[in-house]
Every structure is written in C-alpha cells, then in structure tokens.
Amino acid sequence: MEFKANEGKNVEIMVNGQKYLRHAIQTHYVQIGENYIDIIEKYVKPIYQDGDIVSISEKIIGLCQKRVVYKKDVKVSRLAKFLSKFAMKSDAGVGVDNPYKMQFAIDLCGRFKVLYAAIAGGICKLFGKKGVFYKIVGPEISGLDGFYGNVFTDYANFGIRIPENSTGVCNEIYEKTGVKAMIVDANDFNVEILGRSDSIEYSDEELKMMIKDNPAGQAKTLTPLILVRKA
C-alpha cells in the first residue's frame, strides 16, 4: 500500500534509531453514537498487518460513547465568565478561555478547586511555568474538546469528553478485530496516551515519539486514525 501523510506532515519518523511509517486513514464524518468496532473493521482491517499499531483520536471514541455535553444544558455562571477572561489562550486549541469549558470545569470539579487551580496557575505563570491549572483540575478538563465550530460547525453546539476506560476500549478492539490500538489526545504541541492495548510491547514514551508531530493534523482532514508500521 502507499502510505500518505496530511499536508505539512511526513510519512516517515525515526524513533530510537528505528524508522516507522505513518499512514493517515481518512474516514467519514463520525457521528455521535456510532460503533467504533465497525469503524475499525471498515477502515483499518483491510490494510492492517501484524505488528502495526493504530493511533485513534480520543474525539472519535468520545463521540461513539456519546460522551458529549450539550451547550444548551450548560448554565454559564458569572464566575465562569470572569475566570475565562484570564485563562491563557493557546494555539493548540480552545481551552478554558471558553466560558462553557470553564463552566464544565466548575460543574465537574467544584468552584473551590477551580478557583484554587486558577490562582495557582496564575502565580506559576509569573515564574514561567505553564499548564498548572490543567494539572490540578485533571485530564477531564484538559481533554475536553468542542464548544467551538472553528473546524466542524457541529462542534459549536456540544463539548466532547475524553473516552471512558480508554485502555478497556483498546483491549476490546484487539479482542474483536486483532488490531493493536492506542487512544491519544494529540495536537501540534503535545501528545498524551489515554489508553493502549495490553498487547502493545512499546513504552508510552516510544508511542508518543511515533506520533509526536501529530500526523492526524488539526484541520478538517477527517483522518482520526493513523496506521503506524515499522519500516
């Protein structure tokens, strides 16, 4: 098969002296409540070989699991509006500078924890340390996507939570399809491994290095699946 990369990305990457090839798999526009096993069967199985690993965007699994928070159900408080004004904006995407995301953080973590995180984060930024707010409030907040329609207009109406039991999902995928998978929260600045098949022999750090340049991209590419193969 011919390996293809998204614009601005490379097919090849070196990890600890070993070359790996990455293929950006284009899918349909995945909707809320679809079956991720069916998606793997349709798009991955026909090209998968033993030894391959598939990197899956956390958004796709979150959508399949119906892990969505609708904007109409979020009551944005004055505290959320106030705190969001001071949140740092990032080129990696929209964060808690969006009042709806800040309100989600308050609803999930409680106002006192969010206030503490905001104060601690603000102080640490003065000393050049970033990301403290998200470390305190946790991955459910840092991994929340949506509530804006910059790329997909539908996403303006809801937020997408990180998947539930990501490692369990990856193990289910392996048991039902034979595909070794990892679920990742990735952008052009950072990669987090949320879950992985127990059958994968690589370390988390090696897996991160295989997709450290975010080969799935952040634009409207419809490539939430990346096939990784040792060259």
JSON list of C-alpha atoms in Angstrom, two decimals:
[
{"chain": "A", "resi": 1, "resn": "MET", "atom": "CA", "xyz": [0.00, 0.00, 0.00]},
{"chain": "A", "resi": 2, "resn": "GLU", "atom": "CA", "xyz": [1.04, 3.61, -0.48]},
{"chain": "A", "resi": 3, "resn": "PHE", "atom": "CA", "xyz": [1.44, 5.49, 2.77]},
{"chain": "A", "resi": 4, "resn": "LYS", "atom": "CA", "xyz": [0.02, 9.02, 2.71]},
{"chain": "A", "resi": 5, "resn": "ALA", "atom": "CA", "xyz": [0.58, 11.93, 5.07]},
{"chain": "A", "resi": 6, "resn": "ASN", "atom": "CA", "xyz": [-1.52, 15.00, 5.71]},
{"chain": "A", "resi": 7, "resn": "GLU", "atom": "CA", "xyz": [-0.29, 18.32, 4.35]},
{"chain": "A", "resi": 8, "resn": "GLY", "atom": "CA", "xyz": [2.71, 19.55, 6.30]},
{"chain": "A", "resi": 9, "resn": "LYS", "atom": "CA", "xyz": [3.31, 16.12, 7.86]},
{"chain": "A", "resi": 10, "resn": "ASN", "atom": "CA", "xyz": [5.77, 13.35, 6.98]},
{"chain": "A", "resi": 11, "resn": "VAL", "atom": "CA", "xyz": [5.17, 9.67, 6.37]},
{"chain": "A", "resi": 12, "resn": "GLU", "atom": "CA", "xyz": [8.47, 8.67, 7.99]},
{"chain": "A", "resi": 13, "resn": "ILE", "atom": "CA", "xyz": [9.69, 9.23, 11.53]},
{"chain": "A", "resi": 14, "resn": "MET", "atom": "CA", "xyz": [12.70, 7.92, 13.45]},
{"chain": "A", "resi": 15, "resn": "VAL", "atom": "CA", "xyz": [12.27, 6.57, 16.97]},
{"chain": "A", "resi": 16, "resn": "ASN", "atom": "CA", "xyz": [15.37, 5.34, 18.82]},
{"chain": "A", "resi": 17, "resn": "GLY", "atom": "CA", "xyz": [17.16, 4.67, 15.54]},
{"chain": "A", "resi": 18, "resn": "GLN", "atom": "CA", "xyz": [14.22, 2.76, 14.01]},
{"chain": "A", "resi": 19, "resn": "LYS", "atom": "CA", "xyz": [12.22, 4.10, 11.08]},
{"chain": "A", "resi": 20, "resn": "TYR", "atom": "CA", "xyz": [8.42, 3.99, 11.22]},
{"chain": "A", "resi": 21, "resn": "LEU", "atom": "CA", "xyz": [5.88, 4.80, 8.53]},
{"chain": "A", "resi": 22, "resn": "ARG", "atom": "CA", "xyz": [2.60, 6.58, 9.32]},
{"chain": "A", "resi": 23, "resn": "HIS", "atom": "CA", "xyz": [-0.48, 6.44, 7.12]},
{"chain": "A", "resi": 24, "resn": "ALA", "atom": "CA", "xyz": [-3.30, 8.94, 7.66]},
{"chain": "A", "resi": 25, "resn": "ILE", "atom": "CA", "xyz": [-6.55, 6.98, 7.25]},
{"chain": "A", "resi": 26, "resn": "GLN", "atom": "CA", "xyz": [-9.42, 9.10, 6.01]},
{"chain": "A", "resi": 27, "resn": "THR", "atom": "CA", "xyz": [-12.86, 8.22, 7.36]},
{"chain": "A", "resi": 28, "resn": "HIS", "atom": "CA", "xyz": [-16.38, 9.54, 7.02]},
{"chain": "A", "resi": 29, "resn": "TYR", "atom": "CA", "xyz": [-17.61, 12.27, 9.37]},
{"chain": "A", "resi": 30, "resn": "VAL", "atom": "CA", "xyz": [-18.14, 10.23, 12.53]},
{"chain": "A", "resi": 31, "resn": "GLN", "atom": "CA", "xyz": [-21.39, 10.97, 14.34]},
{"chain": "A", "resi": 32, "resn": "ILE", "atom": "CA", "xyz": [-22.45, 10.63, 17.97]},
{"chain": "A", "resi": 33, "resn": "GLY", "atom": "CA", "xyz": [-23.29, 7.04, 18.90]},
{"chain": "A", "resi": 34, "resn": "GLU", "atom": "CA", "xyz": [-21.52, 5.20, 16.08]},
{"chain": "A", "resi": 35, "resn": "ASN", "atom": "CA", "xyz": [-19.80, 1.88, 16.74]},
{"chain": "A", "resi": 36, "resn": "TYR", "atom": "CA", "xyz": [-16.01, 2.16, 16.95]},
{"chain": "A", "resi": 37, "resn": "ILE", "atom": "CA", "xyz": [-15.59, -1.54, 16.21]},
{"chain": "A", "resi": 38, "resn": "ASP", "atom": "CA", "xyz": [-17.40, -1.03, 12.89]},
{"chain": "A", "resi": 39, "resn": "ILE", "atom": "CA", "xyz": [-15.13, 1.93, 12.12]},
{"chain": "A", "resi": 40, "resn": "ILE", "atom": "CA", "xyz": [-12.00, -0.15, 12.76]},
{"chain": "A", "resi": 41, "resn": "GLU", "atom": "CA", "xyz": [-13.38, -3.03, 10.68]},
{"chain": "A", "resi": 42, "resn": "LYS", "atom": "CA", "xyz": [-14.19, -0.73, 7.76]},
{"chain": "A", "resi": 43, "resn": "TYR", "atom": "CA", "xyz": [-11.12, 1.48, 7.60]},
{"chain": "A", "resi": 44, "resn": "VAL", "atom": "CA", "xyz": [-8.28, -0.31, 9.38]},
{"chain": "A", "resi": 45, "resn": "LYS", "atom": "CA", "xyz": [-8.68, -4.06, 8.91]},
{"chain": "A", "resi": 46, "resn": "PRO", "atom": "CA", "xyz": [-8.28, -4.04, 5.09]},
{"chain": "A", "resi": 47, "resn": "ILE", "atom": "CA", "xyz": [-4.77, -2.53, 5.38]},
{"chain": "A", "resi": 48, "resn": "TYR", "atom": "CA", "xyz": [-3.65, -3.76, 8.81]},
{"chain": "A", "resi": 49, "resn": "GLN", "atom": "CA", "xyz": [-0.67, -6.10, 9.12]},
{"chain": "A", "resi": 50, "resn": "ASP", "atom": "CA", "xyz": [0.65, -7.98, 12.11]},
{"chain": "A", "resi": 51, "resn": "GLY", "atom": "CA", "xyz": [2.93, -5.66, 14.08]},
{"chain": "A", "resi": 52, "resn": "ASP", "atom": "CA", "xyz": [1.08, -2.47, 13.11]},
{"chain": "A", "resi": 53, "resn": "ILE", "atom": "CA", "xyz": [-0.34, -0.06, 15.66]},
{"chain": "A", "resi": 54, "resn": "VAL", "atom": "CA", "xyz": [-3.30, 2.24, 15.10]},
{"chain": "A", "resi": 55, "resn": "SER", "atom": "CA", "xyz": [-3.44, 5.61, 16.81]},
{"chain": "A", "resi": 56, "resn": "ILE", "atom": "CA", "xyz": [-7.05, 6.73, 17.40]},
{"chain": "A", "resi": 57, "resn": "SER", "atom": "CA", "xyz": [-8.15, 10.28, 18.16]},
{"chain": "A", "resi": 58, "resn": "GLU", "atom": "CA", "xyz": [-9.89, 10.49, 21.53]},
{"chain": "A", "resi": 59, "resn": "LYS", "atom": "CA", "xyz": [-12.66, 12.58, 19.94]},
{"chain": "A", "resi": 60, "resn": "ILE", "atom": "CA", "xyz": [-13.84, 9.66, 17.82]},
{"chain": "A", "resi": 61, "resn": "ILE", "atom": "CA", "xyz": [-14.14, 7.28, 20.76]},
{"chain": "A", "resi": 62, "resn": "GLY", "atom": "CA", "xyz": [-15.76, 10.00, 22.87]},
{"chain": "A", "resi": 63, "resn": "LEU", "atom": "CA", "xyz": [-18.36, 10.55, 20.15]},
{"chain": "A", "resi": 64, "resn": "CYS", "atom": "CA", "xyz": [-19.01, 6.82, 19.81]},
{"chain": "A", "resi": 65, "resn": "GLN", "atom": "CA", "xyz": [-19.51, 6.55, 23.56]},
{"chain": "A", "resi": 66, "resn": "LYS", "atom": "CA", "xyz": [-21.89, 9.54, 23.48]},
{"chain": "A", "resi": 67, "resn": "ARG", "atom": "CA", "xyz": [-19.59, 11.35, 25.90]},
{"chain": "A", "resi": 68, "resn": "VAL", "atom": "CA", "xyz": [-20.96, 14.74, 24.94]},
{"chain": "A", "resi": 69, "resn": "VAL", "atom": "CA", "xyz": [-22.09, 17.77, 26.93]},
{"chain": "A", "resi": 70, "resn": "TYR", "atom": "CA", "xyz": [-24.60, 19.94, 25.10]},
{"chain": "A", "resi": 71, "resn": "LYS", "atom": "CA", "xyz": [-24.20, 23.70, 25.26]},
{"chain": "A", "resi": 72, "resn": "LYS", "atom": "CA", "xyz": [-27.91, 24.13, 25.90]},
{"chain": "A", "resi": 73, "resn": "ASP", "atom": "CA", "xyz": [-27.53, 22.16, 29.15]},
{"chain": "A", "resi": 74, "resn": "VAL", "atom": "CA", "xyz": [-24.64, 24.24, 30.48]},
{"chain": "A", "resi": 75, "resn": "LYS", "atom": "CA", "xyz": [-25.59, 27.24, 32.61]},
{"chain": "A", "resi": 76, "resn": "VAL", "atom": "CA", "xyz": [-22.63, 29.60, 32.39]},
{"chain": "A", "resi": 77, "resn": "SER", "atom": "CA", "xyz": [-22.13, 31.39, 35.71]},
{"chain": "A", "resi": 78, "resn": "ARG", "atom": "CA", "xyz": [-20.63, 34.79, 36.37]},
{"chain": "A", "resi": 79, "resn": "LEU", "atom": "CA", "xyz": [-17.63, 33.01, 37.90]},
{"chain": "A", "resi": 80, "resn": "ALA", "atom": "CA", "xyz": [-17.01, 31.05, 34.70]},
{"chain": "A", "resi": 81, "resn": "LYS", "atom": "CA", "xyz": [-17.25, 34.20, 32.60]},
{"chain": "A", "resi": 82, "resn": "PHE", "atom": "CA", "xyz": [-14.87, 36.02, 34.95]},
{"chain": "A", "resi": 83, "resn": "LEU", "atom": "CA", "xyz": [-12.24, 33.27, 35.17]},
{"chain": "A", "resi": 84, "resn": "SER", "atom": "CA", "xyz": [-12.31, 32.53, 31.43]},
{"chain": "A", "resi": 85, "resn": "LYS", "atom": "CA", "xyz": [-11.19, 36.12, 30.74]},
{"chain": "A", "resi": 86, "resn": "PHE", "atom": "CA", "xyz": [-7.89, 35.42, 32.50]},
{"chain": "A", "resi": 87, "resn": "ALA", "atom": "CA", "xyz": [-7.25, 31.97, 31.04]},
{"chain": "A", "resi": 88, "resn": "MET", "atom": "CA", "xyz": [-4.28, 31.68, 28.72]},
{"chain": "A", "resi": 89, "resn": "LYS", "atom": "CA", "xyz": [-5.09, 31.23, 25.05]},
{"chain": "A", "resi": 90, "resn": "SER", "atom": "CA", "xyz": [-3.21, 28.55, 23.15]},
{"chain": "A", "resi": 91, "resn": "ASP", "atom": "CA", "xyz": [-2.52, 27.78, 19.51]},
{"chain": "A", "resi": 92, "resn": "ALA", "atom": "CA", "xyz": [-3.22, 24.14, 20.39]},
{"chain": "A", "resi": 93, "resn": "GLY", "atom": "CA", "xyz": [-6.95, 24.87, 20.52]},
{"chain": "A", "resi": 94, "resn": "VAL", "atom": "CA", "xyz": [-9.69, 26.44, 22.59]},
{"chain": "A", "resi": 95, "resn": "GLY", "atom": "CA", "xyz": [-9.38, 25.80, 26.33]},
{"chain": "A", "resi": 96, "resn": "VAL", "atom": "CA", "xyz": [-10.99, 27.24, 29.44]},
{"chain": "A", "resi": 97, "resn": "ASP", "atom": "CA", "xyz": [-10.77, 30.69, 27.92]},
{"chain": "A", "resi": 98, "resn": "ASN", "atom": "CA", "xyz": [-14.11, 29.48, 26.53]},
{"chain": "A", "resi": 99, "resn": "PRO", "atom": "CA", "xyz": [-16.73, 30.17, 29.26]},
{"chain": "A", "resi": 100, "resn": "TYR", "atom": "CA", "xyz": [-18.57, 26.91, 28.52]},
{"chain": "A", "resi": 101, "resn": "LYS", "atom": "CA", "xyz": [-15.41, 24.89, 29.11]},
{"chain": "A", "resi": 102, "resn": "MET", "atom": "CA", "xyz": [-14.69, 26.83, 32.28]},
{"chain": "A", "resi": 103, "resn": "GLN", "atom": "CA", "xyz": [-18.24, 26.13, 33.48]},
{"chain": "A", "resi": 104, "resn": "PHE", "atom": "CA", "xyz": [-17.77, 22.43, 32.73]},
{"chain": "A", "resi": 105, "resn": "ALA", "atom": "CA", "xyz": [-14.66, 22.51, 34.93]},
{"chain": "A", "resi": 106, "resn": "ILE", "atom": "CA", "xyz": [-16.65, 24.16, 37.74]},
{"chain": "A", "resi": 107, "resn": "ASP", "atom": "CA", "xyz": [-19.50, 21.67, 37.41]},
{"chain": "A", "resi": 108, "resn": "LEU", "atom": "CA", "xyz": [-17.17, 18.67, 37.41]},
{"chain": "A", "resi": 109, "resn": "CYS", "atom": "CA", "xyz": [-14.51, 19.76, 39.92]},
{"chain": "A", "resi": 110, "resn": "GLY", "atom": "CA", "xyz": [-16.33, 22.27, 42.10]},
{"chain": "A", "resi": 111, "resn": "ARG", "atom": "CA", "xyz": [-15.86, 26.03, 42.29]},
{"chain": "A", "resi": 112, "resn": "PHE", "atom": "CA", "xyz": [-13.26, 25.95, 45.10]},
{"chain": "A", "resi": 113, "resn": "LYS", "atom": "CA", "xyz": [-10.93, 23.56, 43.28]},
{"chain": "A", "resi": 114, "resn": "VAL", "atom": "CA", "xyz": [-11.24, 25.59, 40.08]},
{"chain": "A", "resi": 115, "resn": "LEU", "atom": "CA", "xyz": [-10.56, 28.82, 41.97]},
{"chain": "A", "resi": 116, "resn": "TYR", "atom": "CA", "xyz": [-7.51, 27.26, 43.59]},
{"chain": "A", "resi": 117, "resn": "ALA", "atom": "CA", "xyz": [-6.30, 25.99, 40.20]},
{"chain": "A", "resi": 118, "resn": "ALA", "atom": "CA", "xyz": [-6.81, 29.42, 38.63]},
{"chain": "A", "resi": 119, "resn": "ILE", "atom": "CA", "xyz": [-4.89, 31.21, 41.40]},
{"chain": "A", "resi": 120, "resn": "ALA", "atom": "CA", "xyz": [-2.07, 28.64, 41.43]},
{"chain": "A", "resi": 121, "resn": "GLY", "atom": "CA", "xyz": [-1.88, 28.68, 37.65]},
{"chain": "A", "resi": 122, "resn": "GLY", "atom": "CA", "xyz": [-1.73, 32.48, 37.56]},
{"chain": "A", "resi": 123, "resn": "ILE", "atom": "CA", "xyz": [1.08, 32.61, 40.12]},
{"chain": "A", "resi": 124, "resn": "CYS", "atom": "CA", "xyz": [3.08, 29.90, 38.35]},
{"chain": "A", "resi": 125, "resn": "LYS", "atom": "CA", "xyz": [2.75, 31.70, 35.01]},
{"chain": "A", "resi": 126, "resn": "LEU", "atom": "CA", "xyz": [4.56, 34.67, 36.57]},
{"chain": "A", "resi": 127, "resn": "PHE", "atom": "CA", "xyz": [7.54, 32.34, 37.00]},
{"chain": "A", "resi": 128, "resn": "GLY", "atom": "CA", "xyz": [7.26, 30.89, 33.50]},
{"chain": "A", "resi": 129, "resn": "LYS", "atom": "CA", "xyz": [5.58, 27.62, 34.47]},
{"chain": "A", "resi": 130, "resn": "LYS", "atom": "CA", "xyz": [2.58, 26.79, 32.31]},
{"chain": "A", "resi": 131, "resn": "GLY", "atom": "CA", "xyz": [-0.13, 24.14, 32.47]},
{"chain": "A", "resi": 132, "resn": "VAL", "atom": "CA", "xyz": [-0.56, 24.16, 36.26]},
{"chain": "A", "resi": 133, "resn": "PHE", "atom": "CA", "xyz": [-4.29, 24.86, 36.05]},
{"chain": "A", "resi": 134, "resn": "TYR", "atom": "CA", "xyz": [-4.89, 21.73, 33.96]},
{"chain": "A", "resi": 135, "resn": "LYS", "atom": "CA", "xyz": [-2.64, 19.58, 36.15]},
{"chain": "A", "resi": 136, "resn": "ILE", "atom": "CA", "xyz": [-4.79, 20.49, 39.15]},
{"chain": "A", "resi": 137, "resn": "VAL", "atom": "CA", "xyz": [-8.22, 20.08, 37.54]},
{"chain": "A", "resi": 138, "resn": "GLY", "atom": "CA", "xyz": [-7.19, 16.92, 35.66]},
{"chain": "A", "resi": 139, "resn": "PRO", "atom": "CA", "xyz": [-7.47, 15.27, 32.23]},
{"chain": "A", "resi": 140, "resn": "GLU", "atom": "CA", "xyz": [-11.28, 15.51, 32.00]},
{"chain": "A", "resi": 141, "resn": "ILE", "atom": "CA", "xyz": [-10.85, 19.28, 31.71]},
{"chain": "A", "resi": 142, "resn": "SER", "atom": "CA", "xyz": [-7.67, 19.44, 29.65]},
{"chain": "A", "resi": 143, "resn": "GLY", "atom": "CA", "xyz": [-9.06, 16.82, 27.26]},
{"chain": "A", "resi": 144, "resn": "LEU", "atom": "CA", "xyz": [-12.47, 18.41, 26.73]},
{"chain": "A", "resi": 145, "resn": "ASP", "atom": "CA", "xyz": [-12.96, 19.26, 23.06]},
{"chain": "A", "resi": 146, "resn": "GLY", "atom": "CA", "xyz": [-15.71, 21.10, 21.22]},
{"chain": "A", "resi": 147, "resn": "PHE", "atom": "CA", "xyz": [-17.86, 24.08, 22.25]},
{"chain": "A", "resi": 148, "resn": "TYR", "atom": "CA", "xyz": [-16.48, 25.87, 19.19]},
{"chain": "A", "resi": 149, "resn": "GLY", "atom": "CA", "xyz": [-17.07, 25.46, 15.47]},
{"chain": "A", "resi": 150, "resn": "ASN", "atom": "CA", "xyz": [-13.76, 26.62, 14.01]},
{"chain": "A", "resi": 151, "resn": "VAL", "atom": "CA", "xyz": [-13.19, 23.31, 12.21]},
{"chain": "A", "resi": 152, "resn": "PHE", "atom": "CA", "xyz": [-16.53, 21.45, 12.35]},
{"chain": "A", "resi": 153, "resn": "THR", "atom": "CA", "xyz": [-19.58, 23.65, 12.83]},
{"chain": "A", "resi": 154, "resn": "ASP", "atom": "CA", "xyz": [-21.49, 20.90, 14.70]},
{"chain": "A", "resi": 155, "resn": "TYR", "atom": "CA", "xyz": [-18.89, 21.02, 17.46]},
{"chain": "A", "resi": 156, "resn": "ALA", "atom": "CA", "xyz": [-20.04, 24.53, 18.38]},
{"chain": "A", "resi": 157, "resn": "ASN", "atom": "CA", "xyz": [-23.14, 23.02, 20.00]},
{"chain": "A", "resi": 158, "resn": "PHE", "atom": "CA", "xyz": [-21.50, 20.49, 22.33]},
{"chain": "A", "resi": 159, "resn": "GLY", "atom": "CA", "xyz": [-18.35, 19.51, 24.14]},
{"chain": "A", "resi": 160, "resn": "ILE", "atom": "CA", "xyz": [-16.70, 16.11, 23.68]},
{"chain": "A", "resi": 161, "resn": "ARG", "atom": "CA", "xyz": [-15.34, 14.48, 26.84]},
{"chain": "A", "resi": 162, "resn": "ILE", "atom": "CA", "xyz": [-12.36, 12.14, 26.87]},
{"chain": "A", "resi": 163, "resn": "PRO", "atom": "CA", "xyz": [-13.31, 8.46, 26.46]},
{"chain": "A", "resi": 164, "resn": "GLU", "atom": "CA", "xyz": [-14.33, 6.30, 29.36]},
{"chain": "A", "resi": 165, "resn": "ASN", "atom": "CA", "xyz": [-11.94, 3.41, 30.09]},
{"chain": "A", "resi": 166, "resn": "SER", "atom": "CA", "xyz": [-9.65, 4.03, 27.11]},
{"chain": "A", "resi": 167, "resn": "THR", "atom": "CA", "xyz": [-7.45, 1.01, 27.84]},
{"chain": "A", "resi": 168, "resn": "GLY", "atom": "CA", "xyz": [-10.53, -1.20, 28.06]},
{"chain": "A", "resi": 169, "resn": "VAL", "atom": "CA", "xyz": [-11.67, 0.13, 24.68]},
{"chain": "A", "resi": 170, "resn": "CYS", "atom": "CA", "xyz": [-8.28, -0.66, 23.12]},
{"chain": "A", "resi": 171, "resn": "ASN", "atom": "CA", "xyz": [-8.35, -4.18, 24.56]},
{"chain": "A", "resi": 172, "resn": "GLU", "atom": "CA", "xyz": [-11.87, -4.69, 23.22]},
{"chain": "A", "resi": 173, "resn": "ILE", "atom": "CA", "xyz": [-10.73, -3.55, 19.77]},
{"chain": "A", "resi": 174, "resn": "TYR", "atom": "CA", "xyz": [-7.87, -6.06, 19.89]},
{"chain": "A", "resi": 175, "resn": "GLU", "atom": "CA", "xyz": [-10.10, -8.91, 21.08]},
{"chain": "A", "resi": 176, "resn": "LYS", "atom": "CA", "xyz": [-12.74, -8.29, 18.39]},
{"chain": "A", "resi": 177, "resn": "THR", "atom": "CA", "xyz": [-10.59, -7.22, 15.43]},
{"chain": "A", "resi": 178, "resn": "GLY", "atom": "CA", "xyz": [-6.99, -8.21, 16.18]},
{"chain": "A", "resi": 179, "resn": "VAL", "atom": "CA", "xyz": [-5.91, -4.58, 15.80]},
{"chain": "A", "resi": 180, "resn": "LYS", "atom": "CA", "xyz": [-3.45, -3.19, 18.34]},
{"chain": "A", "resi": 181, "resn": "ALA", "atom": "CA", "xyz": [-4.57, 0.34, 19.15]},
{"chain": "A", "resi": 182, "resn": "MET", "atom": "CA", "xyz": [-3.85, 3.35, 21.30]},
{"chain": "A", "resi": 183, "resn": "ILE", "atom": "CA", "xyz": [-6.18, 6.25, 22.06]},
{"chain": "A", "resi": 184, "resn": "VAL", "atom": "CA", "xyz": [-4.44, 9.61, 22.06]},
{"chain": "A", "resi": 185, "resn": "ASP", "atom": "CA", "xyz": [-5.14, 13.22, 22.87]},
{"chain": "A", "resi": 186, "resn": "ALA", "atom": "CA", "xyz": [-2.81, 14.95, 20.45]},
{"chain": "A", "resi": 187, "resn": "ASN", "atom": "CA", "xyz": [-2.25, 18.37, 18.95]},
{"chain": "A", "resi": 188, "resn": "ASP", "atom": "CA", "xyz": [0.67, 20.08, 17.26]},
{"chain": "A", "resi": 189, "resn": "PHE", "atom": "CA", "xyz": [2.23, 20.86, 20.66]},
{"chain": "A", "resi": 190, "resn": "ASN", "atom": "CA", "xyz": [1.65, 17.82, 22.86]},
{"chain": "A", "resi": 191, "resn": "VAL", "atom": "CA", "xyz": [0.67, 14.14, 22.84]},
{"chain": "A", "resi": 192, "resn": "GLU", "atom": "CA", "xyz": [-0.96, 12.19, 25.67]},
{"chain": "A", "resi": 193, "resn": "ILE", "atom": "CA", "xyz": [-1.61, 8.44, 25.62]},
{"chain": "A", "resi": 194, "resn": "LEU", "atom": "CA", "xyz": [-5.04, 7.94, 27.20]},
{"chain": "A", "resi": 195, "resn": "GLY", "atom": "CA", "xyz": [-5.19, 4.19, 26.68]},
{"chain": "A", "resi": 196, "resn": "ARG", "atom": "CA", "xyz": [-3.44, 1.35, 24.84]},
{"chain": "A", "resi": 197, "resn": "SER", "atom": "CA", "xyz": [-3.87, -2.33, 24.09]},
{"chain": "A", "resi": 198, "resn": "ASP", "atom": "CA", "xyz": [-2.16, -4.54, 26.66]},
{"chain": "A", "resi": 199, "resn": "SER", "atom": "CA", "xyz": [-0.70, -6.42, 23.68]},
{"chain": "A", "resi": 200, "resn": "ILE", "atom": "CA", "xyz": [1.43, -3.43, 22.60]},
{"chain": "A", "resi": 201, "resn": "GLU", "atom": "CA", "xyz": [5.07, -4.01, 23.51]},
{"chain": "A", "resi": 202, "resn": "TYR", "atom": "CA", "xyz": [6.28, -0.41, 23.21]},
{"chain": "A", "resi": 203, "resn": "SER", "atom": "CA", "xyz": [6.53, 2.01, 26.12]},
{"chain": "A", "resi": 204, "resn": "ASP", "atom": "CA", "xyz": [4.28, 5.06, 26.37]},
{"chain": "A", "resi": 205, "resn": "GLU", "atom": "CA", "xyz": [7.28, 7.26, 25.58]},
{"chain": "A", "resi": 206, "resn": "GLU", "atom": "CA", "xyz": [8.04, 5.30, 22.40]},
{"chain": "A", "resi": 207, "resn": "LEU", "atom": "CA", "xyz": [4.39, 5.50, 21.33]},
{"chain": "A", "resi": 208, "resn": "LYS", "atom": "CA", "xyz": [4.37, 9.26, 21.89]},
{"chain": "A", "resi": 209, "resn": "MET", "atom": "CA", "xyz": [7.51, 9.64, 19.77]},
{"chain": "A", "resi": 210, "resn": "MET", "atom": "CA", "xyz": [5.87, 7.77, 16.89]},
{"chain": "A", "resi": 211, "resn": "ILE", "atom": "CA", "xyz": [3.20, 10.49, 16.63]},
{"chain": "A", "resi": 212, "resn": "LYS", "atom": "CA", "xyz": [4.95, 13.42, 18.31]},
{"chain": "A", "resi": 213, "resn": "ASP", "atom": "CA", "xyz": [4.35, 15.64, 15.24]},
{"chain": "A", "resi": 214, "resn": "ASN", "atom": "CA", "xyz": [0.58, 14.91, 15.33]},
{"chain": "A", "resi": 215, "resn": "PRO", "atom": "CA", "xyz": [0.28, 13.21, 11.91]},
{"chain": "A", "resi": 216, "resn": "ALA", "atom": "CA", "xyz": [-3.53, 13.30, 12.18]},
{"chain": "A", "resi": 217, "resn": "GLY", "atom": "CA", "xyz": [-3.39, 17.09, 11.93]},
{"chain": "A", "resi": 218, "resn": "GLN", "atom": "CA", "xyz": [-5.70, 19.68, 13.44]},
{"chain": "A", "resi": 219, "resn": "ALA", "atom": "CA", "xyz": [-7.52, 20.83, 10.31]},
{"chain": "A", "resi": 220, "resn": "LYS", "atom": "CA", "xyz": [-10.61, 19.43, 8.59]},
{"chain": "A", "resi": 221, "resn": "THR", "atom": "CA", "xyz": [-8.76, 16.33, 7.37]},
{"chain": "A", "resi": 222, "resn": "LEU", "atom": "CA", "xyz": [-11.10, 13.56, 8.61]},
{"chain": "A", "resi": 223, "resn": "THR", "atom": "CA", "xyz": [-8.05, 11.43, 9.44]},
{"chain": "A", "resi": 224, "resn": "PRO", "atom": "CA", "xyz": [-8.63, 10.43, 13.09]},
{"chain": "A", "resi": 225, "resn": "LEU", "atom": "CA", "xyz": [-6.87, 7.08, 12.53]},
{"chain": "A", "resi": 226, "resn": "ILE", "atom": "CA", "xyz": [-3.12, 6.80, 11.97]},
{"chain": "A", "resi": 227, "resn": "LEU", "atom": "CA", "xyz": [-1.61, 3.45, 10.99]},
{"chain": "A", "resi": 228, "resn": "VAL", "atom": "CA", "xyz": [1.96, 3.08, 12.30]},
{"chain": "A", "resi": 229, "resn": "ARG", "atom": "CA", "xyz": [4.21, 0.42, 10.78]},
{"chain": "A", "resi": 230, "resn": "LYS", "atom": "CA", "xyz": [7.86, -0.45, 11.39]},
{"chain": "A", "resi": 231, "resn": "ALA", "atom": "CA", "xyz": [9.75, 0.15, 8.13]}
]
